[in-house]
Coordinates of C-alpha atoms in Angstrom, one line a residue:
Chain A
M1 CA 4.0 0.4 6.7
F2 CA 3.9 0.8 3.0
A3 CA 3.8 4.6 3.2
R4 CA 7.0 4.5 5.2
A5 CA 8.6 2.1 2.7
V6 CA 7.7 4.6 -0.1
D7 CA 9.7 7.3 1.6
S8 CA 12.7 5.2 2.6
N9 CA 13.0 1.9 0.7
P10 CA 15.2 1.9 -2.4
T11 CA 13.7 -1.2 -3.9
I12 CA 10.3 0.3 -3.8
Q13 CA 11.6 3.7 -5.0
D14 CA 13.1 1.9 -8.1
V15 CA 9.7 0.5 -9.0
L16 CA 8.1 3.9 -8.5
D17 CA 10.2 5.2 -11.3
E18 CA 8.4 2.8 -13.6
V19 CA 4.8 3.1 -12.4
I20 CA 2.6 5.9 -11.0
L21 CA 1.5 5.5 -7.4
F22 CA -1.9 6.9 -6.3
S23 CA -2.6 6.6 -2.6
N24 CA -6.3 6.3 -2.1
N25 CA -7.7 7.1 1.4
C26 CA -10.8 4.8 1.4
E27 CA -12.5 7.0 4.1
K28 CA -12.2 10.4 2.6
G29 CA -13.7 12.3 -0.4
E30 CA -13.4 10.6 -3.9
G31 CA -11.4 7.8 -2.2
I32 CA -14.6 6.4 -0.8
E33 CA -16.1 6.2 -4.3
N34 CA -12.9 4.8 -5.8
A35 CA -12.9 2.0 -3.3
K36 CA -16.5 1.1 -4.0
K37 CA -15.9 1.3 -7.7
Y38 CA -13.1 -1.2 -7.6
G39 CA -14.8 -3.4 -5.0
V40 CA -12.1 -3.2 -2.4
N41 CA -12.6 -5.7 0.5
G42 CA -9.7 -5.1 2.9
Y43 CA -6.8 -2.8 3.5
P44 CA -4.4 -2.3 2.2
T45 CA -5.3 -3.6 -1.3
F46 CA -3.1 -2.7 -4.2
I47 CA -4.8 -2.5 -7.6
M48 CA -2.8 -1.9 -10.8
V49 CA -4.8 -0.3 -13.6
N50 CA -4.0 0.8 -17.2
P51 CA -4.6 4.5 -18.3
E52 CA -8.2 3.5 -19.0
G53 CA -8.7 2.5 -15.4
E54 CA -9.0 -1.2 -16.2
V55 CA -7.7 -3.6 -13.6
S56 CA -4.7 -5.7 -14.8
S57 CA -3.5 -7.1 -11.3
A58 CA -4.3 -6.8 -7.7
W59 CA -3.2 -8.1 -4.4
I60 CA -4.2 -7.7 -0.8
G61 CA -1.8 -6.8 2.0
Y62 CA 1.7 -5.3 2.1
P63 CA 4.0 -8.2 2.0
G64 CA 7.2 -6.3 2.5
P65 CA 9.4 -4.4 0.1
E66 CA 10.9 -7.2 -1.9
K67 CA 7.7 -9.1 -2.5
W68 CA 5.7 -5.9 -3.2
A69 CA 8.3 -4.9 -5.8
D70 CA 8.0 -8.3 -7.4
L71 CA 4.3 -8.1 -7.6
A72 CA 4.3 -4.5 -9.0
R73 CA 7.1 -5.5 -11.6
A74 CA 5.1 -8.5 -12.7
G75 CA 2.0 -6.3 -13.1
D76 CA 3.9 -3.8 -15.1
R77 CA 5.3 -6.5 -17.4
D78 CA 1.9 -8.0 -18.4
R79 CA -0.4 -5.1 -18.8
R80 CA -3.4 -7.1 -20.1
T81 CA -6.6 -6.8 -18.2
I82 CA -7.8 -9.5 -15.9
A83 CA -10.5 -10.6 -18.4
E84 CA -7.8 -10.9 -21.1
K85 CA -5.6 -12.8 -18.8
K86 CA -8.3 -15.3 -18.0
T87 CA -8.9 -15.9 -21.7
A88 CA -5.1 -16.3 -22.2
Y89 CA -4.9 -18.7 -19.3
E90 CA -7.6 -21.0 -20.7
K91 CA -5.7 -21.2 -24.0
Q92 CA -2.2 -21.6 -22.6
A93 CA -1.7 -21.6 -18.8
T94 CA 1.6 -20.2 -17.5
K95 CA 2.8 -19.8 -13.9
E96 CA 2.9 -16.0 -14.4
L97 CA -0.8 -15.9 -15.4
A98 CA -1.8 -18.4 -12.7
C99 CA -0.1 -16.2 -10.0
S100 CA -1.6 -13.0 -11.3
L101 CA -5.1 -14.4 -11.4
A102 CA -4.6 -16.1 -8.0
N103 CA -3.5 -12.8 -6.3
H104 CA -6.4 -11.0 -7.9
A105 CA -8.9 -13.7 -6.7
S106 CA -7.5 -13.5 -3.2
S107 CA -7.9 -9.6 -3.2
K108 CA -11.6 -10.3 -4.1
Y109 CA -11.9 -12.8 -1.3
A110 CA -12.6 -15.5 -4.0
F111 CA -10.5 -18.0 -2.0
T112 CA -11.5 -21.0 -3.8
D113 CA -10.3 -19.6 -7.2
A114 CA -7.2 -18.3 -5.5
V115 CA -6.4 -21.8 -4.3
K116 CA -7.1 -23.3 -7.7
Y117 CA -4.7 -20.9 -9.4
F118 CA -1.9 -21.2 -6.8
R119 CA -2.2 -25.0 -7.1
A120 CA -1.8 -24.8 -10.9
A121 CA 1.2 -22.5 -10.4
R122 CA 2.8 -25.0 -8.0
E123 CA 2.3 -27.8 -10.6
M124 CA 4.0 -25.7 -13.3
D125 CA 6.8 -24.5 -11.1
P126 CA 7.8 -27.2 -8.5
A127 CA 10.9 -25.2 -7.5
G128 CA 8.5 -22.5 -6.0
A129 CA 6.4 -25.1 -4.2
R130 CA 7.2 -23.7 -0.7
E131 CA 5.9 -20.3 -1.4
Y132 CA 2.8 -21.5 -3.3
T133 CA 1.9 -23.9 -0.5
G134 CA 2.1 -21.0 1.9
E135 CA -0.3 -19.0 -0.3
I136 CA -2.6 -22.0 -0.6
L137 CA -2.8 -22.4 3.1
T138 CA -3.3 -18.7 3.8
N139 CA -6.2 -18.6 1.5
M140 CA -7.7 -21.7 2.9
Y141 CA -7.4 -20.1 6.3
Y142 CA -9.3 -17.1 5.3
G143 CA -11.7 -19.2 3.2
A144 CA -12.4 -21.5 6.1
R145 CA -14.7 -18.9 7.7
N146 CA -17.2 -19.3 4.9
E147 CA -16.6 -23.1 4.9
A148 CA -15.0 -22.8 1.4
F149 CA -12.8 -25.8 2.2
T150 CA -13.1 -29.1 3.9
L151 CA -10.7 -30.1 6.7
D152 CA -9.4 -32.9 4.5
E153 CA -8.3 -30.4 1.9
V154 CA -6.5 -28.3 4.5
K155 CA -4.9 -31.5 5.9
T156 CA -3.5 -32.4 2.5
E157 CA -1.8 -29.0 2.2
A158 CA -0.6 -28.9 5.7
D159 CA 0.9 -32.4 5.2
H160 CA 2.6 -31.1 2.2
V161 CA 4.5 -28.6 4.2
M162 CA 5.3 -30.9 7.1
A163 CA 6.7 -33.6 4.7
S164 CA 8.6 -31.2 2.4
G165 CA 12.4 -30.8 2.7
Q166 CA 12.0 -27.2 1.7
S167 CA 10.0 -26.3 4.8
T168 CA 11.7 -24.4 7.6
A169 CA 10.8 -24.5 11.3
E170 CA 9.0 -21.2 10.8
D171 CA 6.8 -22.8 8.0
K172 CA 5.9 -25.7 10.2
M173 CA 5.1 -23.3 13.1
N174 CA 2.9 -21.2 10.8
V175 CA 1.0 -24.3 9.5
A176 CA 0.5 -25.6 13.1
M177 CA -1.0 -22.3 14.1
M178 CA -3.2 -22.0 11.1
V179 CA -4.4 -25.6 11.4
R180 CA -5.0 -25.0 15.1
G181 CA -7.2 -22.0 14.3
M182 CA -9.2 -23.7 11.6
A183 CA -9.6 -26.9 13.6
A184 CA -10.9 -25.1 16.7
G185 CA -13.3 -23.1 14.5
M186 CA -14.7 -26.3 13.1
D187 CA -15.0 -27.9 16.6
Q188 CA -12.3 -30.4 15.6
A189 CA -9.4 -29.2 17.8
P190 CA -7.8 -32.6 18.2
M191 CA -7.0 -32.6 14.5
A192 CA -4.3 -30.1 15.1
V193 CA -2.3 -32.5 17.4
P194 CA 0.1 -34.0 14.9
Y195 CA 0.9 -30.4 13.5
I196 CA 1.5 -29.1 17.0
K197 CA 3.8 -32.0 17.9
Q198 CA 5.9 -31.5 14.7
A199 CA 6.1 -27.7 15.0
M200 CA 7.2 -27.9 18.7
A201 CA 9.9 -30.5 17.7
A202 CA 11.1 -28.3 14.8
S203 CA 11.2 -25.1 16.7
E204 CA 13.1 -26.3 19.7
G205 CA 16.1 -24.1 20.4
V206 CA 15.3 -21.6 17.6
P207 CA 15.5 -18.2 19.3
E208 CA 13.4 -16.3 16.7
L209 CA 10.5 -18.7 17.2
A210 CA 10.5 -18.6 21.1
E211 CA 7.5 -16.3 21.4
A212 CA 5.4 -18.3 18.9
R213 CA 6.5 -21.5 20.6
A214 CA 5.4 -20.2 24.0
D215 CA 2.0 -19.6 22.4
L216 CA 1.8 -23.0 20.9
A217 CA 3.1 -24.7 24.0
V218 CA -0.3 -23.9 25.6
D219 CA -2.1 -25.9 23.0
H220 CA 0.5 -28.6 23.3
A221 CA -0.3 -28.9 27.0
L222 CA -4.0 -28.9 26.3
L223 CA -4.3 -31.2 23.3
V224 CA -1.2 -33.3 23.4
L225 CA -0.4 -33.7 27.1
K226 CA -4.0 -33.2 28.1
D227 CA -2.8 -31.4 31.2
K228 CA -5.1 -28.5 32.0
D229 CA -3.1 -27.2 35.0
K230 CA 0.1 -27.0 32.9
A231 CA -1.8 -25.4 30.1
L232 CA -3.1 -22.7 32.5
D233 CA 0.4 -22.1 33.8
L234 CA 1.8 -21.7 30.3
K235 CA -1.1 -19.5 29.3
R236 CA -0.3 -17.2 32.3
Q237 CA 3.4 -17.1 31.3
S238 CA 2.5 -16.3 27.7
M239 CA 0.5 -13.2 28.6
P240 CA 2.2 -9.9 27.9
E241 CA 3.6 -7.7 30.8
G242 CA 0.9 -5.6 32.6
W243 CA -1.9 -7.8 31.3
Q244 CA -3.8 -7.7 34.6
E245 CA -4.4 -4.1 34.2
D246 CA -5.3 -4.1 30.5
P247 CA -9.0 -4.7 29.7
G248 CA -8.5 -6.3 26.3
Q249 CA -5.9 -8.7 27.7
L250 CA -8.0 -9.5 30.8
N251 CA -10.8 -10.4 28.4
N252 CA -8.5 -12.6 26.2
F253 CA -7.4 -14.6 29.2
A254 CA -10.9 -15.0 30.6
W255 CA -12.3 -16.0 27.3
W256 CA -9.5 -18.6 26.9
C257 CA -10.5 -20.0 30.3
F258 CA -14.1 -20.2 29.3
E259 CA -13.4 -21.8 25.9
N260 CA -11.3 -24.5 27.6
R261 CA -13.4 -24.7 30.8
I262 CA -10.5 -24.0 33.0
N263 CA -10.1 -21.8 36.1
L264 CA -13.6 -20.4 35.7
K265 CA -13.9 -18.7 39.1
E266 CA -10.7 -16.6 38.7
A267 CA -11.6 -15.9 35.1
K268 CA -14.9 -14.5 36.0
K269 CA -13.2 -12.2 38.6
L270 CA -10.7 -11.1 35.9
A271 CA -13.5 -10.4 33.3
L272 CA -15.4 -8.2 35.8
K273 CA -12.2 -6.4 36.5
G274 CA -11.6 -5.9 32.8
A275 CA -15.2 -4.6 32.3
D276 CA -14.6 -2.1 35.1
L277 CA -11.3 -0.9 33.6
A278 CA -12.8 -0.6 30.0
D279 CA -13.6 3.0 28.9
A280 CA -16.0 2.6 26.0
D281 CA -19.5 1.1 26.6
G282 CA -19.0 -1.3 23.6
D283 CA -15.9 -2.7 25.2
K284 CA -17.4 -2.9 28.5
A285 CA -20.4 -4.9 27.1
N286 CA -18.0 -7.2 25.2
I287 CA -16.1 -8.1 28.4
L288 CA -19.2 -8.4 30.4
D289 CA -20.6 -10.9 27.9
T290 CA -17.4 -13.0 28.7
A291 CA -18.2 -12.7 32.3
A292 CA -21.8 -13.7 31.7
E293 CA -20.7 -16.9 29.9
L294 CA -18.3 -17.7 32.7
T295 CA -21.1 -17.2 35.2
A296 CA -23.5 -19.5 33.3
A297 CA -20.7 -22.1 33.0
L298 CA -20.3 -21.9 36.8
G299 CA -24.0 -22.9 37.0
D300 CA -25.4 -19.4 38.0
T301 CA -27.8 -18.7 35.2
E302 CA -29.5 -16.0 37.3
G303 CA -26.2 -14.1 37.6
A304 CA -25.6 -14.6 33.9
V305 CA -28.9 -13.0 33.1
A306 CA -28.2 -10.0 35.3
L307 CA -24.8 -9.5 33.5
I308 CA -26.1 -9.8 30.0
K309 CA -28.9 -7.4 30.8
R310 CA -26.2 -4.8 31.5
C311 CA -24.7 -5.6 28.0
V312 CA -28.0 -4.9 26.4
E313 CA -28.2 -1.6 28.3
L314 CA -24.7 -0.6 27.3
S315 CA -24.9 -1.7 23.7
P316 CA -28.6 -1.6 22.7
E317 CA -27.7 -1.7 19.0
R318 CA -26.1 -5.1 19.1
D319 CA -28.7 -7.9 18.6
Y320 CA -26.1 -10.4 19.7
Y321 CA -26.6 -9.4 23.4
K322 CA -30.4 -9.8 23.1
E323 CA -29.9 -13.2 21.6
Q324 CA -27.6 -14.0 24.6
L325 CA -30.2 -12.8 27.0
A326 CA -32.9 -15.0 25.5
R327 CA -30.5 -18.0 25.6
F328 CA -29.5 -17.5 29.3
A329 CA -33.2 -16.7 30.3
G330 CA -34.2 -19.9 28.5
E331 CA -31.7 -21.9 30.5
Q332 CA -33.1 -20.4 33.7
D333 CA -36.5 -21.9 33.1
Chain B
M1 CA 27.2 17.9 21.5
N2 CA 30.4 18.7 19.7
R3 CA 29.7 21.7 17.4
K4 CA 31.7 20.2 14.5
Y5 CA 29.6 17.1 14.6
L6 CA 26.4 19.1 14.9
S7 CA 27.3 21.1 11.6
F8 CA 28.1 17.8 9.9
L9 CA 24.8 16.4 11.0
T10 CA 22.9 19.4 9.7
G11 CA 24.6 19.2 6.4
L12 CA 23.8 15.5 6.2
L13 CA 20.2 16.2 6.9
A14 CA 20.0 18.9 4.3
L15 CA 21.6 16.5 1.7
T16 CA 19.1 13.7 2.6
A17 CA 16.2 16.1 2.2
L18 CA 17.6 17.2 -1.2
L19 CA 18.0 13.7 -2.4
A20 CA 14.6 12.6 -1.2
G21 CA 13.0 15.6 -3.0
A22 CA 14.8 14.7 -6.2
A23 CA 13.9 11.0 -6.1
L24 CA 10.3 11.3 -5.1
A25 CA 7.9 12.8 -7.6
E26 CA 4.8 14.5 -6.5
E27 CA 1.8 12.1 -6.3
P28 CA -1.2 12.9 -8.5
A29 CA -4.0 14.8 -6.6
S30 CA -6.8 12.6 -8.0
L31 CA -7.3 9.2 -9.7
A32 CA -8.2 11.0 -13.0
E33 CA -5.0 13.0 -12.9
A34 CA -3.0 9.7 -12.3
L35 CA -4.7 8.1 -15.2
A36 CA -4.0 11.1 -17.5
Q37 CA -0.4 11.0 -16.4
A38 CA -0.2 7.3 -17.0
K39 CA -1.6 7.8 -20.6
A40 CA 1.0 10.5 -21.3
E41 CA 3.9 8.5 -20.0
N42 CA 2.7 5.1 -21.1
K43 CA 2.8 3.8 -17.5
M44 CA 0.5 1.8 -15.2
V45 CA -1.1 3.2 -12.1
V46 CA -0.8 1.3 -8.8
I47 CA -3.6 2.4 -6.5
D48 CA -2.9 1.9 -2.8
F49 CA -6.2 1.6 -1.2
Y50 CA -5.5 2.3 2.5
T51 CA -7.3 3.6 5.6
D52 CA -5.8 5.5 8.6
W53 CA -6.6 2.9 11.2

């Protein structure tokens, strides 16, 4: 996406008159070493360096031409190194320094620091609160995988968005989806209920949000209405065209059924069909694992053991399937 | 397609290519080259760490 913008977007081309762009393919030649040297975590990552090669700013992801240009211009304005910026921040914090250090921390997957700096920026610049809160929640979302944040902290930020007059329906929808994902990951799915309710209310009749709304409606039926049949209907409706012939989509649907203990028999059939349709052994094994879970959930541990044995054969390098085999075999005894 | 329109289109494409060529400087071949150029022109280097997938 960025490469295309470099060729065609005037805003980005203006910035490229002021700075030198170097495109580093992280999988080829010196690019591999460069990525290692600068500790790159994800792609794309943009790192601004001075002629000595010292880092002065960094951000992860391509946020679209306008925001990208803002980040690059800010980086060009203050060319101090990250270490110098940290020292300066300790002496006299400014929102510019806070943002630069926050984006750098985020690119390093130091999500706790990123949140700390974005919070400081929000305090210094209340007019930009909407954007900072979005950044804070995004960093919390990625940080939640390492349990860097408690659910209470997430709730405080999410409530901020829901209560703020600056928030759009899209903001509320994003928050509801993030909280839903985090809460489910922490086995606390019901925590997402108030956010789902508010996002559904805010997005009613907004055409651009129809697709996201159809997705959230499934959780609304499950968690708010507690109507599993309706959730299943909505889930089916939300699947993309041709999903019944697509191994990945068949697996998604089957896994959703398993996670929510809905429609297990049909889900198992669909997972087996997906495994048949999949080409690569790794994909086949992944879908058969779903089928094995469904089979065990239906009470047939013997069948689950047989399926997971096929996963081990197809993907002997993945220890996960051996662990699954031990687990199902244990349930059998 | 109308011939007149076709020649107009060809002209337009040539012009676009010319402008693009003028606007976009060649990218440095290595990071060392980019840093040397940055030093000479007193500029910063933005490294785009990307993969093909």
